[in-house]
GROMACS .gro file of C-alpha atoms in nm:
model
  515
    1MET     CA    1   3.909  -0.378  -3.852
    2LYS     CA    2   3.918   0.004  -3.907
    3TRP     CA    3   4.233   0.150  -3.831
    4ILE     CA    4   4.288   0.523  -3.704
    5PRO     CA    5   4.601   0.647  -3.620
    6CYS     CA    6   4.798   0.926  -3.543
    7LEU     CA    7   5.043   1.121  -3.621
    8LEU     CA    8   5.257   1.287  -3.355
    9LEU     CA    9   5.320   1.618  -3.418
   10LEU     CA   10   5.542   1.898  -3.200
   11ALA     CA   11   5.148   2.039  -3.190
   12GLY     CA   12   5.025   1.720  -3.118
   13CYS     CA   13   4.844   1.477  -3.319
   14VAL     CA   14   4.599   1.487  -3.668
   15PRO     CA   15   4.405   1.192  -3.764
   16GLY     CA   16   4.496   0.934  -4.038
   17GLY     CA   17   4.160   0.775  -3.995
   18PRO     CA   18   3.802   0.881  -4.135
   19GLY     CA   19   3.571   1.197  -4.019
   20SER     CA   20   3.511   1.290  -3.721
   21SER     CA   21   3.833   1.103  -3.573
   22VAL     CA   22   3.997   1.324  -3.349
   23CYS     CA   23   4.320   1.226  -3.211
   24THR     CA   24   4.510   1.418  -2.939
   25ASN     CA   25   4.882   1.437  -2.746
   26THR     CA   26   4.982   1.139  -2.526
   27PHE     CA   27   5.291   1.012  -2.436
   28ALA     CA   28   5.173   0.725  -2.221
   29THR     CA   29   5.288   0.389  -2.394
   30ASP     CA   30   4.997   0.171  -2.304
   31PRO     CA   31   4.628   0.210  -2.436
   32ALA     CA   32   4.395   0.316  -2.224
   33ILE     CA   33   3.978   0.393  -2.261
   34GLY     CA   34   3.844   0.679  -2.199
   35SER     CA   35   3.537   1.011  -2.277
   36ALA     CA   36   3.525   1.336  -2.165
   37GLN     CA   37   3.141   1.263  -2.134
   38LEU     CA   38   3.070   1.142  -1.827
   39GLN     CA   39   2.724   1.050  -1.916
   40VAL     CA   40   2.440   1.120  -2.187
   41VAL     CA   41   2.113   1.289  -2.124
   42PHE     CA   42   1.868   1.346  -2.399
   43GLY     CA   43   1.616   1.555  -2.248
   44ALA     CA   44   1.265   1.531  -2.338
   45THR     CA   45   1.167   1.310  -2.670
   46PRO     CA   46   0.824   1.315  -2.748
   47VAL     CA   47   0.698   0.923  -2.658
   48GLY     CA   48   0.730   0.768  -3.071
   49GLU     CA   49   0.935   0.982  -3.168
   50GLN     CA   50   1.382   0.941  -3.179
   51ALA     CA   51   1.628   1.130  -3.060
   52GLU     CA   52   2.034   1.072  -3.176
   53THR     CA   53   2.359   1.169  -3.052
   54THR     CA   54   2.719   1.003  -3.086
   55VAL     CA   55   2.946   0.938  -2.733
   56ALA     CA   56   3.331   1.007  -2.860
   57ILE     CA   57   3.574   0.728  -2.701
   58ARG     CA   58   3.893   0.782  -2.694
   59ASN     CA   59   4.197   0.639  -2.612
   60ALA     CA   60   4.369   0.819  -2.368
   61GLY     CA   61   4.698   0.598  -2.375
   62GLY     CA   62   4.940   0.482  -2.545
   63GLY     CA   63   4.984   0.179  -2.849
   64THR     CA   64   4.685   0.126  -3.000
   65LEU     CA   65   4.300   0.028  -2.868
   66THR     CA   66   4.067  -0.206  -3.054
   67LEU     CA   67   3.716  -0.101  -3.015
   68LEU     CA   68   3.475  -0.449  -3.028
   69GLY     CA   69   3.164  -0.348  -3.004
   70ALA     CA   70   2.911  -0.074  -2.796
   71ASP     CA   71   2.572  -0.143  -2.647
   72VAL     CA   72   2.277  -0.046  -2.398
   73GLU     CA   73   2.231  -0.222  -2.054
   74ARG     CA   74   1.904  -0.308  -2.065
   75GLY     CA   75   1.784  -0.143  -2.402
   76LEU     CA   76   1.443  -0.053  -2.269
   77ALA     CA   77   1.406   0.281  -2.496
   78PHE     CA   78   1.817   0.338  -2.592
   79VAL     CA   79   1.990   0.163  -2.902
   80VAL     CA   80   2.316   0.150  -2.996
   81PRO     CA   81   2.302   0.117  -3.402
   82PRO     CA   82   2.558  -0.198  -3.525
   83LEU     CA   83   2.942  -0.017  -3.512
   84GLY     CA   84   3.029  -0.294  -3.768
   85ASP     CA   85   3.377  -0.434  -3.819
   86PRO     CA   86   3.633  -0.358  -3.487
   87ILE     CA   87   3.756   0.028  -3.473
   88GLU     CA   88   4.193   0.086  -3.357
   89LEU     CA   89   4.248   0.372  -3.198
   90GLY     CA   90   4.587   0.523  -3.209
   91ALA     CA   91   4.725   0.691  -2.947
   92GLY     CA   92   4.505   1.015  -2.869
   93CYS     CA   93   4.279   0.961  -3.085
   94SER     CA   94   3.916   0.873  -3.093
   95ALA     CA   95   3.583   0.752  -3.242
   96PRO     CA   96   3.248   0.818  -3.233
   97VAL     CA   97   2.991   0.574  -3.140
   98ALA     CA   98   2.590   0.612  -3.238
   99LEU     CA   99   2.321   0.628  -2.936
  100GLU     CA  100   1.981   0.635  -2.976
  101PHE     CA  101   1.642   0.752  -2.746
  102ALA     CA  102   1.312   0.613  -2.846
  103PRO     CA  103   1.037   0.582  -2.595
  104THR     CA  104   0.770   0.400  -2.558
  105SER     CA  105   0.629   0.535  -2.284
  106ALA     CA  106   0.613   0.858  -2.079
  107GLY     CA  107   0.847   0.975  -1.784
  108GLU     CA  108   1.154   0.901  -1.752
  109HIS     CA  109   1.452   0.661  -1.888
  110SER     CA  110   1.762   0.537  -1.717
  111ASP     CA  111   2.046   0.288  -1.919
  112ALA     CA  112   2.404   0.279  -1.908
  113LEU     CA  113   2.613   0.274  -2.256
  114VAL     CA  114   2.850  -0.004  -2.270
  115VAL     CA  115   3.147   0.010  -2.443
  116THR     CA  116   3.380  -0.285  -2.515
  117THR     CA  117   3.713  -0.278  -2.627
  118ASP     CA  118   4.018  -0.562  -2.599
  119ILE     CA  119   4.118  -0.411  -2.272
  120GLY     CA  120   3.838  -0.408  -2.141
  121SER     CA  121   3.502  -0.227  -2.133
  122LEU     CA  122   3.358   0.143  -2.048
  123GLU     CA  123   2.999   0.254  -1.838
  124ILE     CA  124   2.836   0.580  -1.922
  125PRO     CA  125   2.525   0.659  -1.787
  126VAL     CA  126   2.223   0.771  -2.020
  127THR     CA  127   1.950   0.953  -1.925
  128GLY     CA  128   1.641   1.086  -2.109
  129ILE     CA  129   1.255   1.173  -2.063
  130GLY     CA  130   0.968   1.045  -2.277
  131ASP     CA  131   0.701   1.273  -2.287
  132GLY     CA  132   0.389   1.212  -2.363
  133ALA     CA  133   0.051   1.103  -2.149
  134ASP     CA  134   0.027   0.811  -1.949
  135ILE     CA  135  -0.319   0.735  -1.857
  136GLN     CA  136  -0.396   0.418  -1.645
  137PRO     CA  137  -0.712   0.368  -1.480
  138SER     CA  138  -0.700   0.373  -1.075
  139THR     CA  139  -0.866   0.001  -0.975
  140SER     CA  140  -0.813  -0.325  -1.171
  141ALA     CA  141  -1.168  -0.427  -1.081
  142VAL     CA  142  -1.511  -0.262  -0.916
  143GLU     CA  143  -1.706  -0.476  -0.696
  144PHE     CA  144  -2.056  -0.369  -0.617
  145GLY     CA  145  -2.145  -0.638  -0.409
  146ALA     CA  146  -2.554  -0.740  -0.407
  147LEU     CA  147  -2.820  -0.528  -0.357
  148PRO     CA  148  -3.163  -0.571  -0.311
  149GLU     CA  149  -3.354  -0.599  -0.672
  150GLY     CA  150  -3.458  -0.282  -0.824
  151CYS     CA  151  -3.176  -0.078  -0.614
  152THR     CA  152  -2.902   0.090  -0.802
  153ARG     CA  153  -2.531   0.165  -0.663
  154GLU     CA  154  -2.283   0.416  -0.851
  155HIS     CA  155  -1.888   0.368  -0.810
  156SER     CA  156  -1.621   0.584  -0.953
  157LEU     CA  157  -1.322   0.544  -1.139
  158ILE     CA  158  -1.044   0.713  -1.153
  159LEU     CA  159  -0.791   0.776  -1.443
  160TYR     CA  160  -0.487   0.867  -1.401
  161ASN     CA  161  -0.288   1.044  -1.626
  162TYR     CA  162   0.093   0.984  -1.499
  163GLY     CA  163   0.221   1.129  -1.787
  164THR     CA  164   0.428   1.515  -1.968
  165ARG     CA  165   0.103   1.597  -2.200
  166SER     CA  166  -0.265   1.572  -2.194
  167GLY     CA  167  -0.380   1.254  -2.312
  168ALA     CA  168  -0.757   1.111  -2.474
  169TYR     CA  169  -0.896   0.837  -2.389
  170THR     CA  170  -1.239   0.625  -2.526
  171VAL     CA  171  -1.430   0.431  -2.297
  172ASP     CA  172  -1.703   0.212  -2.335
  173PHE     CA  173  -1.828  -0.195  -2.239
  174ASP     CA  174  -1.656  -0.457  -2.428
  175GLY     CA  175  -1.982  -0.655  -2.500
  176ASP     CA  176  -2.295  -0.672  -2.280
  177ALA     CA  177  -2.380  -0.371  -2.064
  178GLY     CA  178  -2.593  -0.542  -1.850
  179PRO     CA  179  -2.723  -0.435  -1.579
  180PHE     CA  180  -2.420  -0.210  -1.618
  181GLU     CA  181  -2.457   0.157  -1.680
  182LEU     CA  182  -2.165   0.445  -1.707
  183LEU     CA  183  -2.303   0.758  -1.652
  184ALA     CA  184  -1.987   0.926  -1.851
  185SER     CA  185  -1.894   1.041  -2.202
  186THR     CA  186  -1.781   0.767  -2.412
  187GLN     CA  187  -1.452   1.015  -2.499
  188GLY     CA  188  -1.219   1.306  -2.312
  189SER     CA  189  -0.887   1.395  -2.185
  190VAL     CA  190  -0.667   1.404  -1.892
  191PRO     CA  191  -0.418   1.645  -1.792
  192ALA     CA  192  -0.128   1.582  -1.723
  193ASP     CA  193  -0.021   1.490  -1.366
  194ASP     CA  194  -0.366   1.534  -1.300
  195PHE     CA  195  -0.669   1.230  -1.318
  196VAL     CA  196  -1.036   1.237  -1.403
  197SER     CA  197  -1.386   1.046  -1.226
  198LEU     CA  198  -1.601   0.829  -1.403
  199SER     CA  199  -1.881   0.727  -1.243
  200VAL     CA  200  -2.080   0.350  -1.310
  201ALA     CA  201  -2.362   0.225  -1.204
  202PHE     CA  202  -2.528  -0.115  -1.140
  203THR     CA  203  -2.876  -0.172  -1.093
  204ALA     CA  204  -2.970  -0.513  -0.943
  205PRO     CA  205  -3.159  -0.740  -1.118
  206GLU     CA  206  -3.380  -1.037  -0.996
  207PRO     CA  207  -3.113  -1.250  -0.733
  208GLY     CA  208  -2.800  -1.379  -0.929
  209SER     CA  209  -2.424  -1.304  -1.035
  210TYR     CA  210  -2.395  -1.046  -1.306
  211SER     CA  211  -2.083  -0.880  -1.461
  212ALA     CA  212  -1.969  -0.710  -1.727
  213SER     CA  213  -1.633  -0.535  -1.819
  214LEU     CA  214  -1.546  -0.196  -1.912
  215GLU     CA  215  -1.277  -0.107  -2.186
  216PHE     CA  216  -1.060   0.198  -2.228
  217GLU     CA  217  -0.861   0.285  -2.539
  218THR     CA  218  -0.567   0.539  -2.487
  219LEU     CA  219  -0.498   0.759  -2.836
  220ASP     CA  220  -0.180   0.921  -2.773
  221ALA     CA  221   0.116   0.691  -2.792
  222PRO     CA  222   0.144   0.457  -2.653
  223GLN     CA  223  -0.195   0.388  -2.733
  224ARG     CA  224  -0.259   0.101  -2.463
  225THR     CA  225  -0.572  -0.062  -2.398
  226PHE     CA  226  -0.668  -0.138  -2.018
  227ARG     CA  227  -1.032  -0.387  -1.974
  228VAL     CA  228  -1.166  -0.320  -1.586
  229PRO     CA  229  -1.413  -0.583  -1.473
  230LEU     CA  230  -1.716  -0.533  -1.300
  231THR     CA  231  -1.926  -0.780  -1.097
  232GLY     CA  232  -2.250  -0.686  -0.877
  233ALA     CA  233  -2.550  -0.933  -0.742
  234GLY     CA  234  -2.909  -0.934  -0.687
  235ALA     CA  235  -2.946  -0.980  -0.335
  236ALA     CA  236  -3.132  -1.308  -0.176
  237PRO     CA  237  -3.111  -1.367   0.251
  238ILE     CA  238  -2.974  -1.636   0.327
  239GLU     CA  239  -2.994  -1.759   0.690
  240VAL     CA  240  -2.760  -1.708   0.918
  241ASP     CA  241  -2.606  -1.929   1.221
  242GLU     CA  242  -2.310  -1.748   1.422
  243THR     CA  243  -2.179  -1.795   1.776
  244PHE     CA  244  -1.970  -1.648   2.024
  245VAL     CA  245  -1.775  -1.759   2.292
  246GLN     CA  246  -1.843  -1.452   2.627
  247PRO     CA  247  -1.492  -1.345   2.740
  248ALA     CA  248  -1.437  -1.196   3.104
  249ASP     CA  249  -1.501  -0.888   3.197
  250GLY     CA  250  -1.273  -0.611   3.104
  251ALA     CA  251  -1.154  -0.811   2.788
  252VAL     CA  252  -0.914  -0.593   2.589
  253ASP     CA  253  -0.627  -0.669   2.352
  254VAL     CA  254  -0.443  -0.378   2.307
  255LEU     CA  255  -0.245  -0.444   1.973
  256MET     CA  256   0.061  -0.106   1.911
  257VAL     CA  257   0.179  -0.056   1.568
  258LEU     CA  258   0.551   0.125   1.622
  259ASP     CA  259   0.740   0.309   1.316
  260GLY     CA  260   1.081   0.328   1.423
  261ALA     CA  261   1.225   0.406   1.081
  262GLY     CA  262   1.295   0.770   0.884
  263SER     CA  263   1.122   1.071   1.018
  264SER     CA  264   1.069   0.874   1.339
  265GLU     CA  265   1.349   0.743   1.392
  266ASP     CA  266   1.317   0.936   1.751
  267VAL     CA  267   0.957   0.779   1.857
  268PRO     CA  268   1.086   0.468   1.977
  269GLU     CA  269   1.254   0.626   2.335
  270HIS     CA  270   0.976   0.935   2.305
  271MET     CA  271   0.731   0.630   2.333
  272ALA     CA  272   0.921   0.442   2.594
  273ALA     CA  273   0.878   0.725   2.867
  274GLN     CA  274   0.513   0.712   2.777
  275ALA     CA  275   0.480   0.335   2.881
  276GLY     CA  276   0.399   0.389   3.268
  277GLU     CA  277   0.075   0.664   3.164
  278LEU     CA  278  -0.072   0.402   2.946
  279TRP     CA  279  -0.039   0.094   3.178
  280SER     CA  280  -0.151   0.344   3.444
  281GLU     CA  281  -0.478   0.407   3.216
  282LEU     CA  282  -0.523   0.010   3.191
  283GLU     CA  283  -0.471  -0.007   3.502
  284SER     CA  284  -0.722   0.298   3.657
  285ILE     CA  285  -1.004   0.121   3.476
  286GLY     CA  286  -0.932  -0.237   3.588
  287ALA     CA  287  -0.913  -0.389   3.237
  288ASN     CA  288  -0.780  -0.716   3.156
  289TYR     CA  289  -0.584  -0.633   2.906
  290HIS     CA  290  -0.304  -0.786   2.684
  291LEU     CA  291  -0.109  -0.596   2.496
  292GLY     CA  292   0.173  -0.725   2.213
  293VAL     CA  293   0.436  -0.445   2.023
  294ILE     CA  294   0.519  -0.458   1.664
  295SER     CA  295   0.739  -0.337   1.429
  296ALA     CA  296   0.521  -0.033   1.124
  297GLY     CA  297   0.894  -0.218   0.911
  298GLY     CA  298   0.838  -0.568   1.063
  299VAL     CA  299   0.593  -0.816   0.942
  300GLY     CA  300   0.338  -0.829   1.222
  301GLU     CA  301   0.485  -1.064   1.467
  302LEU     CA  302   0.480  -0.962   1.831
  303GLU     CA  303   0.831  -0.748   1.963
  304GLY     CA  304   0.987  -0.949   2.283
  305ILE     CA  305   0.983  -1.288   2.528
  306PRO     CA  306   0.728  -1.348   2.687
  307ARG     CA  307   0.525  -1.141   2.286
  308VAL     CA  308   0.156  -1.077   2.498
  309LEU     CA  309   0.187  -0.860   2.835
  310THR     CA  310  -0.119  -0.978   3.088
  311PRO     CA  311  -0.178  -0.791   3.439
  312GLU     CA  312  -0.016  -1.102   3.583
  313SER     CA  313   0.363  -1.015   3.401
  314ASP     CA  314   0.656  -0.903   3.586
  315ASP     CA  315   0.716  -0.506   3.588
  316VAL     CA  316   0.445  -0.434   3.305
  317PRO     CA  317   0.584  -0.076   3.259
  318GLY     CA  318   0.916  -0.133   3.169
  319ALA     CA  319   0.878  -0.445   2.972
  320LEU     CA  320   0.674  -0.217   2.767
  321ALA     CA  321   0.917   0.077   2.727
  322ALA     CA  322   1.169  -0.177   2.636
  323ARG     CA  323   0.940  -0.315   2.382
  324PHE     CA  324   0.908   0.029   2.217
  325ALA     CA  325   1.229   0.136   2.261
  326ASP     CA  326   1.376  -0.221   2.094
  327ILE     CA  327   1.198  -0.161   1.778
  328SER     CA  328   1.393  -0.164   1.448
  329SER     CA  329   1.481   0.183   1.252
  330LEU     CA  330   1.410  -0.015   0.891
  331GLY     CA  331   1.099  -0.090   0.686
  332SER     CA  332   0.817   0.152   0.559
  333PRO     CA  333   0.529   0.277   0.810
  334TRP     CA  334   0.270   0.004   0.711
  335MET     CA  335   0.056   0.071   1.021
  336LEU     CA  336  -0.256  -0.043   0.871
  337HIS     CA  337  -0.108  -0.319   0.656
  338ASN     CA  338   0.061  -0.461   0.951
  339ALA     CA  339  -0.157  -0.495   1.194
  340LEU     CA  340  -0.399  -0.625   0.961
  341THR     CA  341  -0.153  -0.924   0.910
  342ALA     CA  342  -0.004  -0.906   1.275
  343LEU     CA  343  -0.443  -1.070   1.348
  344ASP     CA  344  -0.410  -1.356   1.047
  345PRO     CA  345  -0.507  -1.699   1.169
  346SER     CA  346  -0.198  -1.793   1.074
  347ARG     CA  347  -0.035  -1.578   1.341
  348VAL     CA  348  -0.241  -1.529   1.589
  349GLY     CA  349  -0.470  -1.929   1.626
  350PRO     CA  350  -0.254  -2.199   1.845
  351ASN     CA  351   0.027  -2.255   1.648
  352GLY     CA  352   0.115  -1.911   1.503
  353PHE     CA  353   0.402  -1.655   1.610
  354ASN     CA  354   0.126  -1.413   1.827
  355ALA     CA  355  -0.076  -1.712   1.956
  356GLY     CA  356  -0.247  -1.628   2.306
  357PHE     CA  357  -0.207  -1.240   2.182
  358ARG     CA  358  -0.647  -1.267   2.081
  359ARG     CA  359  -0.943  -1.380   2.253
  360PRO     CA  360  -1.240  -1.487   2.170
  361GLY     CA  361  -1.482  -1.175   2.232
  362ALA     CA  362  -1.264  -0.931   2.344
  363ALA     CA  363  -1.236  -0.597   2.273
  364LEU     CA  364  -0.953  -0.501   2.001
  365ARG     CA  365  -0.757  -0.161   2.039
  366ILE     CA  366  -0.510  -0.056   1.768
  367ILE     CA  367  -0.239   0.203   1.850
  368LEU     CA  368  -0.116   0.350   1.530
  369ILE     CA  369   0.251   0.551   1.664
  370SER     CA  370   0.414   0.713   1.394
  371ALA     CA  371   0.619   0.997   1.294
  372ARG     CA  372   0.525   1.040   0.931
  373SER     CA  373   0.250   0.880   0.708
  374ASP     CA  374   0.092   0.516   0.675
  375ALA     CA  375   0.241   0.371   0.342
  376SER     CA  376   0.038   0.056   0.323
  377PHE     CA  377  -0.056   0.122  -0.023
  378GLU     CA  378   0.315   0.019  -0.094
  379VAL     CA  379   0.188  -0.319  -0.038
  380ILE     CA  380  -0.212  -0.357  -0.093
  381ASN     CA  381  -0.373  -0.018  -0.216
  382TRP     CA  382  -0.623   0.004  -0.019
  383LEU     CA  383  -0.820   0.274   0.172
  384PRO     CA  384  -0.844   0.324   0.570
  385LEU     CA  385  -1.241   0.151   0.559
  386GLN     CA  386  -1.093  -0.163   0.395
  387TYR     CA  387  -0.849  -0.219   0.664
  388ILE     CA  388  -1.080  -0.189   0.916
  389GLU     CA  389  -1.363  -0.421   0.713
  390GLY     CA  390  -1.046  -0.705   0.658
  391ILE     CA  391  -0.923  -0.680   1.051
  392GLY     CA  392  -1.286  -0.678   1.198
  393ALA     CA  393  -1.375  -0.971   1.018
  394ARG     CA  394  -1.046  -1.120   1.193
  395ILE     CA  395  -1.188  -1.038   1.471
  396ASP     CA  396  -1.597  -1.154   1.423
  397GLN     CA  397  -1.702  -0.838   1.550
  398ARG     CA  398  -1.579  -0.537   1.377
  399PRO     CA  399  -1.772  -0.319   1.662
  400LEU     CA  400  -1.472  -0.421   1.915
  401LEU     CA  401  -1.244  -0.289   1.728
  402ARG     CA  402  -1.126   0.130   1.773
  403PHE     CA  403  -0.804   0.267   1.644
  404PHE     CA  404  -0.588   0.522   1.843
  405ASP     CA  405  -0.433   0.777   1.633
  406VAL     CA  406  -0.121   0.865   1.791
  407SER     CA  407   0.103   1.087   1.574
  408GLY     CA  408   0.111   1.455   1.451
  409GLY     CA  409  -0.210   1.516   1.453
  410VAL     CA  410  -0.442   1.744   1.194
  411THR     CA  411  -0.193   1.976   1.158
  412GLY     CA  412   0.177   1.837   1.253
  413CYS     CA  413   0.358   1.913   1.539
  414SER     CA  414   0.727   1.918   1.684
  415GLY     CA  415   0.871   1.866   1.985
  416ALA     CA  416   1.042   1.647   2.179
  417VAL     CA  417   0.992   1.495   1.880
  418SER     CA  418   0.833   1.626   1.483
  419ALA     CA  419   0.576   1.510   1.322
  420SER     CA  420   0.343   1.482   1.021
  421PRO     CA  421   0.014   1.438   0.989
  422SER     CA  422  -0.143   1.094   0.878
  423ALA     CA  423  -0.442   1.141   0.617
  424ASP     CA  424  -0.530   0.725   0.704
  425LEU     CA  425  -0.433   0.668   1.027
  426ILE     CA  426  -0.658   1.023   1.133
  427ILE     CA  427  -0.971   0.879   0.921
  428ALA     CA  428  -0.919   0.539   1.058
  429THR     CA  429  -0.942   0.654   1.408
  430ILE     CA  430  -1.280   0.856   1.338
  431LEU     CA  431  -1.448   0.567   1.163
  432THR     CA  432  -1.366   0.373   1.506
  433GLY     CA  433  -1.469   0.620   1.739
  434GLY     CA  434  -1.122   0.662   1.837
  435ILE     CA  435  -0.853   0.915   1.988
  436SER     CA  436  -0.606   1.110   1.774
  437MET     CA  437  -0.339   1.195   2.015
  438SER     CA  438  -0.060   1.419   1.937
  439ILE     CA  439   0.279   1.170   1.942
  440CYS     CA  440   0.421   1.566   2.047
  441SER     CA  441   0.272   1.600   2.407
  442GLY     CA  442   0.413   1.570   2.740
  443ALA     CA  443   0.121   1.317   2.772
  444PRO     CA  444  -0.033   1.144   2.485
  445PHE     CA  445  -0.248   0.879   2.688
  446ALA     CA  446  -0.384   1.121   2.974
  447GLY     CA  447  -0.730   1.079   3.069
  448THR     CA  448  -0.776   0.757   2.780
  449GLY     CA  449  -0.867   0.479   3.032
  450PRO     CA  450  -1.252   0.498   2.912
  451ALA     CA  451  -1.192   0.481   2.548
  452PHE     CA  452  -1.038   0.129   2.636
  453GLU     CA  453  -1.305  -0.014   2.900
  454HIS     CA  454  -1.537  -0.298   2.770
  455VAL     CA  455  -1.853  -0.412   2.915
  456PRO     CA  456  -1.907  -0.765   2.700
  457ASP     CA  457  -2.323  -0.716   2.796
  458ARG     CA  458  -2.373  -0.725   2.432
  459VAL     CA  459  -2.283  -0.932   2.120
  460TYR     CA  460  -2.319  -0.801   1.707
  461PRO     CA  461  -2.464  -0.989   1.458
  462SER     CA  462  -2.210  -0.992   1.122
  463GLN     CA  463  -2.508  -0.844   0.940
  464THR     CA  464  -2.809  -0.675   1.026
  465PRO     CA  465  -3.120  -0.931   1.144
  466ASP     CA  466  -3.470  -0.888   1.033
  467PRO     CA  467  -3.552  -0.903   1.444
  468ALA     CA  468  -3.897  -1.080   1.382
  469THR     CA  469  -3.653  -1.367   1.258
  470LEU     CA  470  -3.411  -1.324   1.552
  471VAL     CA  471  -3.308  -1.654   1.771
  472VAL     CA  472  -3.079  -1.630   2.065
  473GLU     CA  473  -2.911  -1.917   2.242
  474VAL     CA  474  -2.691  -1.915   2.542
  475ASP     CA  475  -2.497  -2.265   2.568
  476GLY     CA  476  -2.789  -2.466   2.373
  477GLU     CA  477  -3.080  -2.322   2.541
  478PRO     CA  478  -3.321  -2.002   2.468
  479ALA     CA  479  -3.192  -1.714   2.631
  480GLU     CA  480  -3.397  -1.508   2.832
  481GLY     CA  481  -3.388  -1.134   2.910
  482TRP     CA  482  -3.210  -0.973   2.594
  483SER     CA  483  -3.322  -0.723   2.367
  484TYR     CA  484  -3.203  -0.600   2.031
  485ASN     CA  485  -3.060  -0.269   2.002
  486VAL     CA  486  -3.166  -0.153   1.665
  487ALA     CA  487  -2.942   0.177   1.695
  488GLU     CA  488  -2.633   0.010   1.770
  489ASP     CA  489  -2.765  -0.360   1.596
  490ALA     CA  490  -2.667  -0.510   1.892
  491VAL     CA  491  -2.831  -0.798   2.074
  492VAL     CA  492  -2.800  -0.662   2.456
  493PHE     CA  493  -2.815  -0.857   2.743
  494ASP     CA  494  -3.047  -0.794   3.088
  495GLU     CA  495  -2.732  -0.957   3.278
  496PRO     CA  496  -2.405  -1.044   3.074
  497PRO     CA  497  -2.385  -1.417   3.035
  498ALA     CA  498  -2.113  -1.637   3.238
  499GLU     CA  499  -1.754  -1.627   3.117
  500GLY     CA  500  -1.685  -1.905   2.784
  501ALA     CA  501  -2.087  -1.897   2.689
  502GLN     CA  502  -2.152  -2.037   2.396
  503ILE     CA  503  -2.427  -1.739   2.279
  504ARG     CA  504  -2.618  -1.878   1.929
  505LEU     CA  505  -2.752  -1.610   1.725
  506LEU     CA  506  -3.053  -1.741   1.444
  507TYR     CA  507  -3.159  -1.502   1.170
  508LEU     CA  508  -3.274  -1.406   0.811
  509PRO     CA  509  -3.077  -1.049   0.732
  510GLN     CA  510  -3.219  -0.751   0.670
  511LEU     CA  511  -3.141  -0.683   0.247
  512PRO     CA  512  -2.937  -0.387   0.227
  513ALA     CA  513  -3.163  -0.055   0.196
  514CYS     CA  514  -3.148   0.120  -0.156
  515PRO     CA  515  -2.825   0.367  -0.109
   0.00000   0.00000   0.00000
């Protein structure tokens, strides 16, 4: 055991222990642990290298303080060399504790130095920055889908550098490339906080499934290897047999996703005042509607009792306003993701939390209301088109889906509430032929009634049929008075079938044209 006594003098005390020990005057009787350093900041240190410093631990009281040991809380990038034997510190004396920072990855690192003594412990925050490159591919896999024989499809793969320095990489196929081709150099570099785009292509051979793997290696510390699987298929037509249920005339299910947290905290109260206007627009077209409201920060469950509002519900404008006003003020704005979640079969099925909201064949309108950008990428890193396709698959007929964006528009706005543009919500609206409205408008829903209309005189096959193979049946009998609209990819009836009729389509799908 090391002992560092301090000889009390009129002017202070002097160290009686080794080397850098320092003693200062104190008149306390009991030992106390302290340090003049409230935190340790290493600053930027190159990845793979090491920086060192010391922290002076002091007996800020009287008597004797025994320094038993020191370590870091997590030990990911910071290290405390062994202290050896316990050290006894006399009144006012201090001893150095060594601390090392050896980052293995770029970016900010944090930890805590924990010093243990016979009277307790002292915790000091520690931070440092790993200075280096951090290159990663933007996706874990690439799916090219099915293509006719001889067709080629390209895909862009992004390499991001999240680090503080430019970094180099190599890329090549891990084994046989098969029908895949890398349309880029096999080596390159990515500037700090930037990205590069690499193209890879798939040319479909004869019908069948194909796969390969791209291997990326980073050349700067920390050196890492990433493998990105590639899949594609040569297409062969398989007969499609699908059935649709004819909805009631004008049937439209309206799902509203409302954000009430963060910078959107004023949105629920503001939109509650617009509930009557939305109801008036639906009534003006005689819509056979179902209305449901979910929170952007929730788990996709409809708000209020009853959960579904219909034309037969009591005081629809008041009930809708109450649901808007009571929306949660917590959570991230998972707008597109929670819309997808709300329509999951487990939720809209007979025993689900949102049972009764979705009707077969009814049009679906999704109103996205937020004063900030969508954060669905925090849950699933999908593009708006992928969410559209996911929701379209859950309602059987994607053309029945239309988004309405009620946010800051393209440029943002301020007024009763202020709102920022939300690119993903705007894109989803454009791709489905919907309407973007300003949340700052005094009457955002004015004139939107026609966009909710749905006259069910057509059904949309899940794939594009070869018209020569298309057979249409209604309630088990060959249908009469119908045509196939190539532009809309829809079967159009001269007279809509009766409500509840079973519409069956049988056909061979067209193979997609080469991109």
